[in-house]
PDB file of C-alpha atoms in Angstrom:
ATOM      1  CA  GLN A  44      60.024-116.440 291.374  1.00 44.00           C
ATOM      2  CA  ASN A  45      60.186-114.701 295.233  1.00 47.00           C
ATOM      3  CA  ARG A  46      59.059-111.133 293.534  1.00 46.00           C
ATOM      4  CA  PRO A  47      56.081-109.446 294.540  1.00 45.00           C
ATOM      5  CA  LEU A  48      52.513-110.157 292.868  1.00 44.00           C
ATOM      6  CA  SER A  49      52.193-106.238 291.213  1.00 47.00           C
ATOM      7  CA  ASP A  50      55.766-106.732 290.255  1.00 45.00           C
ATOM      8  CA  SER A  51      55.182-109.729 288.381  1.00 44.00           C
ATOM      9  CA  VAL A  52      51.776-107.309 286.975  1.00 44.00           C
ATOM     10  CA  ILE A  53      53.431-104.836 286.019  1.00 44.00           C
ATOM     11  CA  GLU A  54      56.111-106.932 283.982  1.00 50.00           C
ATOM     12  CA  GLY A  55      53.239-109.301 282.797  1.00 55.00           C
ATOM     13  CA  ASP A  56      54.720-112.739 283.047  1.00 62.00           C
ATOM     14  CA  HIS A  57      53.412-113.522 286.188  1.00 61.00           C
ATOM     15  CA  PRO A  58      50.951-116.540 285.371  1.00 65.00           C
ATOM     16  CA  LEU A  59      48.100-115.461 287.524  1.00 63.00           C
ATOM     17  CA  PHE A  60      48.363-112.274 285.653  1.00 64.00           C
ATOM     18  CA  PRO A  61      44.688-112.523 283.910  1.00 69.00           C
ATOM     19  CA  LEU A  62      43.048-113.722 287.061  1.00 68.00           C
ATOM     20  CA  TYR A  63      44.427-110.435 289.166  1.00 67.00           C
ATOM     21  CA  LYS A  64      44.000-108.379 286.159  1.00 71.00           C
ATOM     22  CA  SER A  65      40.287-109.563 286.225  1.00 74.00           C
ATOM     23  CA  ILE A  66      39.787-109.320 289.523  1.00 72.00           C
ATOM     24  CA  PHE A  67      41.111-105.176 289.582  1.00 70.00           C
ATOM     25  CA  SER A  68      38.943-104.634 286.661  1.00 78.00           C
ATOM     26  CA  MET A  69      36.092-106.074 289.031  1.00 77.00           C
ATOM     27  CA  GLN A  70      37.431-104.007 291.729  1.00 75.00           C
ATOM     28  CA  THR A  71      38.017-101.245 289.398  1.00 80.00           C
ATOM     29  CA  PHE A  72      34.060-101.670 288.182  1.00 76.00           C
ATOM     30  CA  ALA A  73      33.160-102.400 291.642  1.00 76.00           C
ATOM     31  CA  GLN A  74      34.715 -98.855 292.801  1.00 78.00           C
ATOM     32  CA  GLN A  75      33.054 -96.636 290.276  1.00 79.00           C
ATOM     33  CA  GLN A  76      29.921 -98.382 290.956  1.00 77.00           C
ATOM     34  CA  LEU A  77      29.657 -97.803 294.353  1.00 79.00           C
ATOM     35  CA  ALA A  78      31.000 -93.989 293.068  1.00 81.00           C
ATOM     36  CA  ARG A  79      27.979 -93.580 291.098  1.00 81.00           C
ATOM     37  CA  GLU A  80      25.492 -95.151 293.448  1.00 79.00           C
ATOM     38  CA  SER A  81      27.231 -92.904 296.440  1.00 81.00           C
ATOM     39  CA  ASP A  82      26.763 -89.713 293.760  1.00 82.00           C
ATOM     40  CA  GLN A  83      22.793 -91.206 293.129  1.00 80.00           C
ATOM     41  CA  ARG A  84      22.241 -91.711 296.551  1.00 79.00           C
ATOM     42  CA  THR A  85      23.633 -88.352 297.120  1.00 84.00           C
ATOM     43  CA  LYS A  86      20.927 -86.860 294.650  1.00 82.00           C
ATOM     44  CA  LEU A  87      18.368 -88.923 295.592  1.00 81.00           C
ATOM     45  CA  GLN A  88      18.414 -87.305 299.091  1.00 81.00           C
ATOM     46  CA  GLN A  89      19.014 -84.179 297.795  1.00 85.00           C
ATOM     47  CA  SER A  90      15.787 -84.270 295.536  1.00 82.00           C
ATOM     48  CA  ASN A  91      14.370 -86.040 299.084  1.00 80.00           C
ATOM     49  CA  ALA A  92      15.295 -83.029 300.990  1.00 83.00           C
ATOM     50  CA  ASN A  93      13.504 -80.601 298.196  1.00 84.00           C
ATOM     51  CA  LEU A  94      10.531 -82.590 298.044  1.00 82.00           C
ATOM     52  CA  LEU A  95      10.254 -82.737 301.512  1.00 83.00           C
ATOM     53  CA  THR A  96      10.492 -79.136 301.345  1.00 87.00           C
ATOM     54  CA  ILE A  97       8.028 -78.686 298.577  1.00 87.00           C
ATOM     55  CA  VAL A  98       5.395 -81.211 300.101  1.00 82.00           C
ATOM     56  CA  ASP A  99       5.956 -78.817 303.654  1.00 84.00           C
ATOM     57  CA  GLN A 100       5.561 -75.548 301.596  1.00 85.00           C
ATOM     58  CA  LEU A 101       2.257 -77.502 299.829  1.00 85.00           C
ATOM     59  CA  SER A 102       1.095 -78.739 303.826  1.00 82.00           C
ATOM     60  CA  THR A 103       1.220 -74.554 304.622  1.00 86.00           C
ATOM     61  CA  GLN A 104      -0.223 -72.728 301.767  1.00 84.00           C
ATOM     62  CA  VAL A 105      -3.446 -75.504 302.034  1.00 84.00           C
ATOM     63  CA  GLU A 106      -3.139 -74.633 305.901  1.00 83.00           C
ATOM     64  CA  THR A 107      -3.379 -71.545 304.855  1.00 86.00           C
ATOM     65  CA  LEU A 108      -6.247 -71.535 301.744  1.00 83.00           C
ATOM     66  CA  GLY A 109      -8.055 -73.696 304.331  1.00 82.00           C
ATOM     67  CA  ARG A 110      -8.013 -71.056 306.799  1.00 83.00           C
ATOM     68  CA  ASN A 111      -9.084 -68.669 304.575  1.00 85.00           C
ATOM     69  CA  VAL A 112     -11.968 -70.889 303.481  1.00 85.00           C
ATOM     70  CA  GLU A 113     -13.301 -71.230 307.338  1.00 84.00           C
ATOM     71  CA  ASP A 114     -12.937 -67.733 307.376  1.00 84.00           C
ATOM     72  CA  GLU A 115     -14.323 -66.987 304.143  1.00 85.00           C
ATOM     73  CA  LYS A 116     -17.288 -69.552 304.757  1.00 85.00           C
ATOM     74  CA  ALA A 117     -17.784 -67.453 308.573  1.00 85.00           C
ATOM     75  CA  ARG A 118     -17.868 -64.102 307.175  1.00 86.00           C
ATOM     76  CA  ARG A 119     -20.353 -65.517 304.698  1.00 87.00           C
ATOM     77  CA  VAL A 120     -22.609 -67.231 307.200  1.00 87.00           C
ATOM     78  CA  GLU A 121     -21.852 -63.628 308.992  1.00 87.00           C
ATOM     79  CA  SER A 122     -23.071 -61.556 306.321  1.00 87.00           C
ATOM     80  CA  GLU A 123     -25.790 -63.741 305.748  1.00 87.00           C
ATOM     81  CA  VAL A 124     -27.197 -63.544 309.234  1.00 87.00           C
ATOM     82  CA  ALA A 125     -26.430 -59.834 309.270  1.00 87.00           C
ATOM     83  CA  ALA A 126     -29.018 -59.999 306.385  1.00 88.00           C
ATOM     84  CA  ASN A 127     -31.701 -61.367 307.374  1.00 89.00           C
ATOM     85  CA  GLU A 128     -31.399 -59.313 310.301  1.00 89.00           C
ATOM     86  CA  LEU A 129     -31.608 -56.121 308.375  1.00 89.00           C
ATOM     87  CA  VAL A 130     -34.428 -58.239 306.740  1.00 90.00           C
ATOM     88  CA  GLU A 131     -36.306 -58.776 310.397  1.00 90.00           C
ATOM     89  CA  GLU A 132     -36.219 -55.333 310.416  1.00 89.00           C
ATOM     90  CA  LEU A 133     -36.693 -54.308 307.940  1.00 90.00           C
ATOM     91  CA  ASN A 134     -40.212 -55.906 307.696  1.00 91.00           C
ATOM     92  CA  SER A 135     -41.259 -54.295 311.131  1.00 90.00           C
ATOM     93  CA  ILE A 136     -40.618 -51.822 309.925  1.00 91.00           C
ATOM     94  CA  VAL A 137     -42.878 -51.987 306.582  1.00 90.00           C
ATOM     95  CA  GLU A 138     -45.482 -53.111 309.056  1.00 89.00           C
ATOM     96  CA  GLU A 139     -44.746 -50.185 311.747  1.00 88.00           C
ATOM     97  CA  LEU A 140     -45.702 -47.842 308.462  1.00 86.00           C
ATOM     98  CA  THR A 141     -48.832 -49.984 307.685  1.00 84.00           C
ATOM     99  CA  ARG A 142     -50.285 -49.429 310.902  1.00 84.00           C
ATOM    100  CA  SER A 143     -49.300 -46.139 311.294  1.00 81.00           C
ATOM    101  CA  ASN A 144     -50.958 -45.728 307.712  1.00 76.00           C
ATOM    102  CA  GLU A 145     -54.125 -47.629 309.163  1.00 77.00           C
ATOM    103  CA  GLU A 146     -54.542 -45.065 312.280  1.00 78.00           C
ATOM    104  CA  LEU A 147     -53.784 -42.670 310.064  1.00 72.00           C
ATOM    105  CA  GLU A 148     -56.417 -43.326 307.987  1.00 72.00           C
ATOM    106  CA  ARG A 149     -58.656 -43.959 310.751  1.00 73.00           C
ATOM    107  CA  PHE A 150     -58.052 -40.167 311.809  1.00 71.00           C
ATOM    108  CA  ALA A 151     -58.531 -38.602 308.792  1.00 69.00           C
ATOM    109  CA  GLN A 152     -62.023 -40.001 308.535  1.00 65.00           C
ATOM    110  CA  ILE A 153     -62.631 -38.981 312.251  1.00 68.00           C
ATOM    111  CA  ALA A 154     -61.729 -35.463 311.822  1.00 64.00           C
ATOM    112  CA  SER A 155     -63.452 -35.771 308.506  1.00 63.00           C
ATOM    113  CA  HIS A 156     -66.761 -36.449 310.333  1.00 62.00           C
ATOM    114  CA  ASP A 157     -66.345 -36.212 313.850  1.00 70.00           C
ATOM    115  CA  LEU A 158     -64.293 -32.890 314.225  1.00 75.00           C
ATOM    116  CA  GLN A 159     -65.078 -30.852 311.211  1.00 75.00           C
ATOM    117  CA  GLU A 160     -68.938 -30.952 312.069  1.00 73.00           C
ATOM    118  CA  PRO A 161     -68.929 -29.236 315.212  1.00 81.00           C
ATOM    119  CA  LEU A 162     -66.453 -26.448 313.608  1.00 80.00           C
ATOM    120  CA  ARG A 163     -68.922 -26.393 310.950  1.00 79.00           C
ATOM    121  CA  LYS A 164     -71.349 -25.545 313.196  1.00 81.00           C
ATOM    122  CA  ILE A 165     -69.902 -22.989 315.297  1.00 86.00           C
ATOM    123  CA  ILE A 166     -68.857 -21.101 312.515  1.00 83.00           C
ATOM    124  CA  THR A 167     -72.309 -21.019 310.490  1.00 83.00           C
ATOM    125  CA  PHE A 168     -74.489 -20.437 313.377  1.00 85.00           C
ATOM    126  CA  GLY A 169     -71.756 -17.774 314.524  1.00 86.00           C
ATOM    127  CA  GLU A 170     -71.947 -15.773 311.036  1.00 84.00           C
ATOM    128  CA  ARG A 171     -75.883 -16.414 311.619  1.00 83.00           C
ATOM    129  CA  LEU A 172     -75.763 -14.701 315.528  1.00 86.00           C
ATOM    130  CA  LYS A 173     -73.686 -11.572 314.215  1.00 84.00           C
ATOM    131  CA  THR A 174     -76.302 -11.493 310.769  1.00 84.00           C
ATOM    132  CA  ILE A 175     -79.068 -11.516 312.974  1.00 85.00           C
ATOM    133  CA  ALA A 176     -77.983  -9.999 316.313  1.00 85.00           C
ATOM    134  CA  GLY A 177     -75.466  -7.909 314.899  1.00 80.00           C
ATOM    135  CA  PRO A 178     -77.165  -4.115 315.688  1.00 83.00           C
ATOM    136  CA  SER A 179     -78.464  -5.598 319.443  1.00 87.00           C
ATOM    137  CA  LEU A 180     -75.010  -6.778 320.346  1.00 84.00           C
ATOM    138  CA  SER A 181     -72.444  -4.366 322.080  1.00 88.00           C
ATOM    139  CA  GLN A 182     -68.669  -3.664 320.581  1.00 87.00           C
ATOM    140  CA  GLN A 183     -67.956  -5.812 323.309  1.00 88.00           C
ATOM    141  CA  ALA A 184     -69.820  -9.014 321.736  1.00 87.00           C
ATOM    142  CA  HIS A 185     -69.421  -8.281 318.436  1.00 85.00           C
ATOM    143  CA  GLU A 186     -65.184  -8.574 319.123  1.00 87.00           C
ATOM    144  CA  TYR A 187     -65.840 -11.711 321.198  1.00 86.00           C
ATOM    145  CA  LEU A 188     -68.032 -13.273 318.241  1.00 87.00           C
ATOM    146  CA  ASP A 189     -65.565 -12.098 315.510  1.00 86.00           C
ATOM    147  CA  ARG A 190     -62.561 -13.717 318.073  1.00 87.00           C
ATOM    148  CA  MET A 191     -64.996 -17.087 318.218  1.00 88.00           C
ATOM    149  CA  ILE A 192     -65.501 -17.432 314.548  1.00 85.00           C
ATOM    150  CA  ALA A 193     -61.554 -16.908 313.744  1.00 84.00           C
ATOM    151  CA  ALA A 194     -60.556 -19.243 316.180  1.00 85.00           C
ATOM    152  CA  SER A 195     -63.316 -22.254 314.283  1.00 85.00           C
ATOM    153  CA  GLY A 196     -61.470 -21.050 311.331  1.00 81.00           C
ATOM    154  CA  ARG A 197     -58.326 -21.750 312.323  1.00 81.00           C
ATOM    155  CA  MET A 198     -59.423 -24.943 313.819  1.00 83.00           C
ATOM    156  CA  ARG A 199     -60.545 -26.200 311.030  1.00 78.00           C
ATOM    157  CA  HIS A 200     -58.274 -25.429 308.772  1.00 74.00           C
ATOM    158  CA  LEU A 201     -55.404 -26.992 310.833  1.00 77.00           C
ATOM    159  CA  VAL A 202     -58.140 -29.740 310.731  1.00 78.00           C
ATOM    160  CA  TYR A 203     -58.057 -29.886 306.700  1.00 73.00           C
ATOM    161  CA  GLY A 204     -53.983 -29.519 306.638  1.00 72.00           C
ATOM    162  CA  LEU A 205     -54.553 -32.945 308.901  1.00 71.00           C
ATOM    163  CA  LEU A 206     -56.622 -34.258 306.536  1.00 71.00           C
ATOM    164  CA  LEU A 207     -54.125 -33.767 303.696  1.00 69.00           C
ATOM    165  CA  TYR A 208     -51.026 -34.748 305.354  1.00 66.00           C
ATOM    166  CA  SER A 209     -52.806 -37.968 306.464  1.00 65.00           C
ATOM    167  CA  ARG A 210     -53.683 -38.886 302.336  1.00 63.00           C
ATOM    168  CA  VAL A 211     -50.270 -38.128 301.145  1.00 58.00           C
ATOM    169  CA  SER A 212     -49.098 -41.819 301.706  1.00 53.00           C
ATOM    170  CA  ASN A 213     -52.191 -43.287 300.452  1.00 54.00           C
ATOM    171  CA  GLN A 214     -52.871 -41.168 297.451  1.00 55.00           C
ATOM    172  CA  ARG A 215     -53.677 -44.007 295.222  1.00 57.00           C
ATOM    173  CA  MET A 216     -56.891 -45.176 297.813  1.00 60.00           C
ATOM    174  CA  PRO A 217     -58.772 -47.998 296.387  1.00 70.00           C
ATOM    175  CA  PHE A 218     -62.398 -46.932 294.726  1.00 79.00           C
ATOM    176  CA  ALA A 219     -65.242 -47.081 296.247  1.00 83.00           C
ATOM    177  CA  GLU A 220     -69.204 -46.280 295.815  1.00 88.00           C
ATOM    178  CA  VAL A 221     -69.508 -42.790 296.082  1.00 89.00           C
ATOM    179  CA  ASP A 222     -72.867 -41.233 296.077  1.00 90.00           C
ATOM    180  CA  LEU A 223     -72.231 -37.626 294.432  1.00 91.00           C
ATOM    181  CA  ARG A 224     -75.873 -36.698 296.025  1.00 90.00           C
ATOM    182  CA  GLU A 225     -74.303 -36.790 299.180  1.00 90.00           C
ATOM    183  CA  ILE A 226     -70.815 -35.270 298.557  1.00 89.00           C
ATOM    184  CA  VAL A 227     -73.056 -32.609 296.660  1.00 90.00           C
ATOM    185  CA  ASP A 228     -74.837 -31.981 299.688  1.00 89.00           C
ATOM    186  CA  GLN A 229     -72.010 -31.613 302.344  1.00 84.00           C
ATOM    187  CA  VAL A 230     -70.277 -29.131 300.062  1.00 86.00           C
ATOM    188  CA  LYS A 231     -73.453 -27.002 299.200  1.00 86.00           C
ATOM    189  CA  ASP A 232     -74.194 -27.030 303.560  1.00 82.00           C
ATOM    190  CA  GLU A 233     -70.815 -25.442 303.892  1.00 78.00           C
ATOM    191  CA  PHE A 234     -71.340 -22.272 301.653  1.00 82.00           C
ATOM    192  CA  THR A 235     -74.698 -21.766 303.629  1.00 81.00           C
ATOM    193  CA  ILE A 236     -73.600 -18.377 304.610  1.00 77.00           C
ATOM    194  CA  HIS A 237     -71.615 -17.187 301.584  1.00 80.00           C
ATOM    195  CA  LEU A 238     -74.764 -18.565 299.261  1.00 83.00           C
ATOM    196  CA  GLU A 239     -77.677 -16.618 301.636  1.00 81.00           C
ATOM    197  CA  GLN A 240     -74.979 -13.535 301.301  1.00 79.00           C
ATOM    198  CA  CYS A 241     -75.338 -13.432 297.942  1.00 81.00           C
ATOM    199  CA  GLN A 242     -78.310 -15.063 296.986  1.00 83.00           C
ATOM    200  CA  GLY A 243     -77.061 -17.893 295.472  1.00 86.00           C
ATOM    201  CA  ASN A 244     -78.390 -21.341 294.782  1.00 88.00           C
ATOM    202  CA  ILE A 245     -76.782 -24.530 293.711  1.00 89.00           C
ATOM    203  CA  LEU A 246     -79.553 -26.845 291.735  1.00 89.00           C
ATOM    204  CA  TYR A 247     -79.082 -30.268 290.698  1.00 86.00           C
ATOM    205  CA  ASP A 248     -80.911 -33.423 290.058  1.00 78.00           C
ATOM    206  CA  ASP A 249     -80.911 -36.773 291.107  1.00 81.00           C
ATOM    207  CA  LEU A 250     -76.819 -37.507 291.109  1.00 87.00           C
ATOM    208  CA  PRO A 251     -75.834 -41.154 290.245  1.00 88.00           C
ATOM    209  CA  THR A 252     -73.736 -43.412 293.029  1.00 89.00           C
ATOM    210  CA  ILE A 253     -70.290 -44.085 291.095  1.00 89.00           C
ATOM    211  CA  GLU A 254     -66.729 -46.147 292.276  1.00 88.00           C
ATOM    212  CA  GLY A 255     -63.915 -43.169 293.147  1.00 86.00           C
ATOM    213  CA  ASP A 256     -62.000 -41.873 295.587  1.00 81.00           C
ATOM    214  CA  ARG A 257     -64.738 -39.786 298.274  1.00 81.00           C
ATOM    215  CA  TRP A 258     -62.053 -37.766 299.001  1.00 78.00           C
ATOM    216  CA  GLN A 259     -60.543 -36.053 295.684  1.00 82.00           C
ATOM    217  CA  LEU A 260     -64.680 -36.427 294.901  1.00 86.00           C
ATOM    218  CA  TYR A 261     -65.594 -34.105 297.681  1.00 84.00           C
ATOM    219  CA  GLN A 262     -62.139 -31.753 296.784  1.00 82.00           C
ATOM    220  CA  MET A 263     -63.339 -31.595 292.928  1.00 88.00           C
ATOM    221  CA  PHE A 264     -66.966 -29.807 294.364  1.00 89.00           C
ATOM    222  CA  PHE A 265     -66.006 -27.654 296.659  1.00 86.00           C
ATOM    223  CA  HIS A 266     -63.304 -26.202 294.989  1.00 86.00           C
ATOM    224  CA  LEU A 267     -65.429 -25.871 292.693  1.00 89.00           C
ATOM    225  CA  VAL A 268     -68.247 -24.358 294.308  1.00 88.00           C
ATOM    226  CA  ASP A 269     -65.841 -21.933 295.918  1.00 86.00           C
ATOM    227  CA  ASN A 270     -64.105 -20.448 292.637  1.00 88.00           C
ATOM    228  CA  ALA A 271     -68.041 -19.768 291.686  1.00 87.00           C
ATOM    229  CA  VAL A 272     -68.510 -17.840 294.217  1.00 85.00           C
ATOM    230  CA  LYS A 273     -65.606 -16.051 294.635  1.00 85.00           C
ATOM    231  CA  PHE A 274     -66.014 -15.517 291.046  1.00 86.00           C
ATOM    232  CA  LYS A 275     -69.617 -14.699 290.778  1.00 84.00           C
ATOM    233  CA  HIS A 276     -70.929 -11.531 288.334  1.00 84.00           C
ATOM    234  CA  PRO A 277     -71.148  -8.577 290.706  1.00 82.00           C
ATOM    235  CA  GLU A 278     -74.448  -7.657 289.485  1.00 83.00           C
ATOM    236  CA  ARG A 279     -76.504 -10.619 289.541  1.00 85.00           C
ATOM    237  CA  PRO A 280     -77.296 -13.929 291.792  1.00 86.00           C
ATOM    238  CA  LEU A 281     -75.103 -17.088 291.795  1.00 87.00           C
ATOM    239  CA  GLN A 282     -76.974 -19.928 290.116  1.00 88.00           C
ATOM    240  CA  LEU A 283     -75.266 -23.071 289.832  1.00 88.00           C
ATOM    241  CA  MET A 284     -76.798 -26.156 288.088  1.00 89.00           C
ATOM    242  CA  LEU A 285     -75.797 -29.518 288.049  1.00 89.00           C
ATOM    243  CA  GLU A 286     -76.743 -32.342 285.249  1.00 87.00           C
ATOM    244  CA  SER A 287     -75.606 -35.631 284.861  1.00 86.00           C
ATOM    245  CA  GLN A 288     -75.411 -38.430 282.524  1.00 84.00           C
ATOM    246  CA  LEU A 289     -74.437 -41.885 283.411  1.00 80.00           C
ATOM    247  CA  GLY A 290     -72.618 -43.760 280.626  1.00 80.00           C
ATOM    248  CA  GLU A 291     -71.449 -47.682 280.399  1.00 78.00           C
ATOM    249  CA  ILE A 292     -68.226 -46.799 281.761  1.00 78.00           C
ATOM    250  CA  ASN A 293     -68.149 -43.540 282.995  1.00 83.00           C
ATOM    251  CA  CYS A 294     -70.187 -40.591 284.503  1.00 84.00           C
ATOM    252  CA  ARG A 295     -70.268 -36.658 283.101  1.00 87.00           C
ATOM    253  CA  ILE A 296     -70.815 -34.004 285.409  1.00 86.00           C
ATOM    254  CA  ARG A 297     -72.086 -30.750 283.767  1.00 86.00           C
ATOM    255  CA  ILE A 298     -71.436 -27.805 285.699  1.00 85.00           C
ATOM    256  CA  ILE A 299     -73.651 -24.434 283.939  1.00 85.00           C
ATOM    257  CA  ASP A 300     -72.644 -21.166 286.653  1.00 80.00           C
TER     258      ASP A 300
END
């Protein structure tokens, strides 16, 4: 009866064997439970560590994305500012071009009236002087007169070229009232010497006032008369007749050579 409890357990004849067996089973269960809890704790710690790693990575990605978004916003703001500056600069250039075109158009008007008229008078009276007083002039006087007429002609062509250049950017000018009789009078005045030399004349009735581009109408009549003078019949005086017929929405001009 003085044997150890373990020997009694092994033999199974000890009176406390059932209790001992229960305690031993509980102890074993507890150890197994502790082992499972330890394993679960280890797994949980590992899972927590993995989650922390993922959270850190996501946080880093979010921060990077946030910086990228801010950088993109900054770039957009800079682009908008640059675009607005370009638009303002373009508007400034357009305004400057508009002012330049207006000044060029004013110059064209000045050149058309104030510059061409004196040159036309110089050429006209120079040719008349050469015709009337030619026999009494010396050779040197003839040379000076020819140089004066030629220089005036070159200056007139330069002014005419400037007028054409000023019209390049304003081809579609708004129509205005144009007195066709006044236009033909100016063209006839331009060809005074040529008409006298070929004993020609331009006849026209009361031409109407119409809406149009004064410069283009002047060019049209100028070139018509110029061609008529150049290609006139060599044995007959030049006679040009202009007739007009005004309709409801248009005006018909008839030229008889």
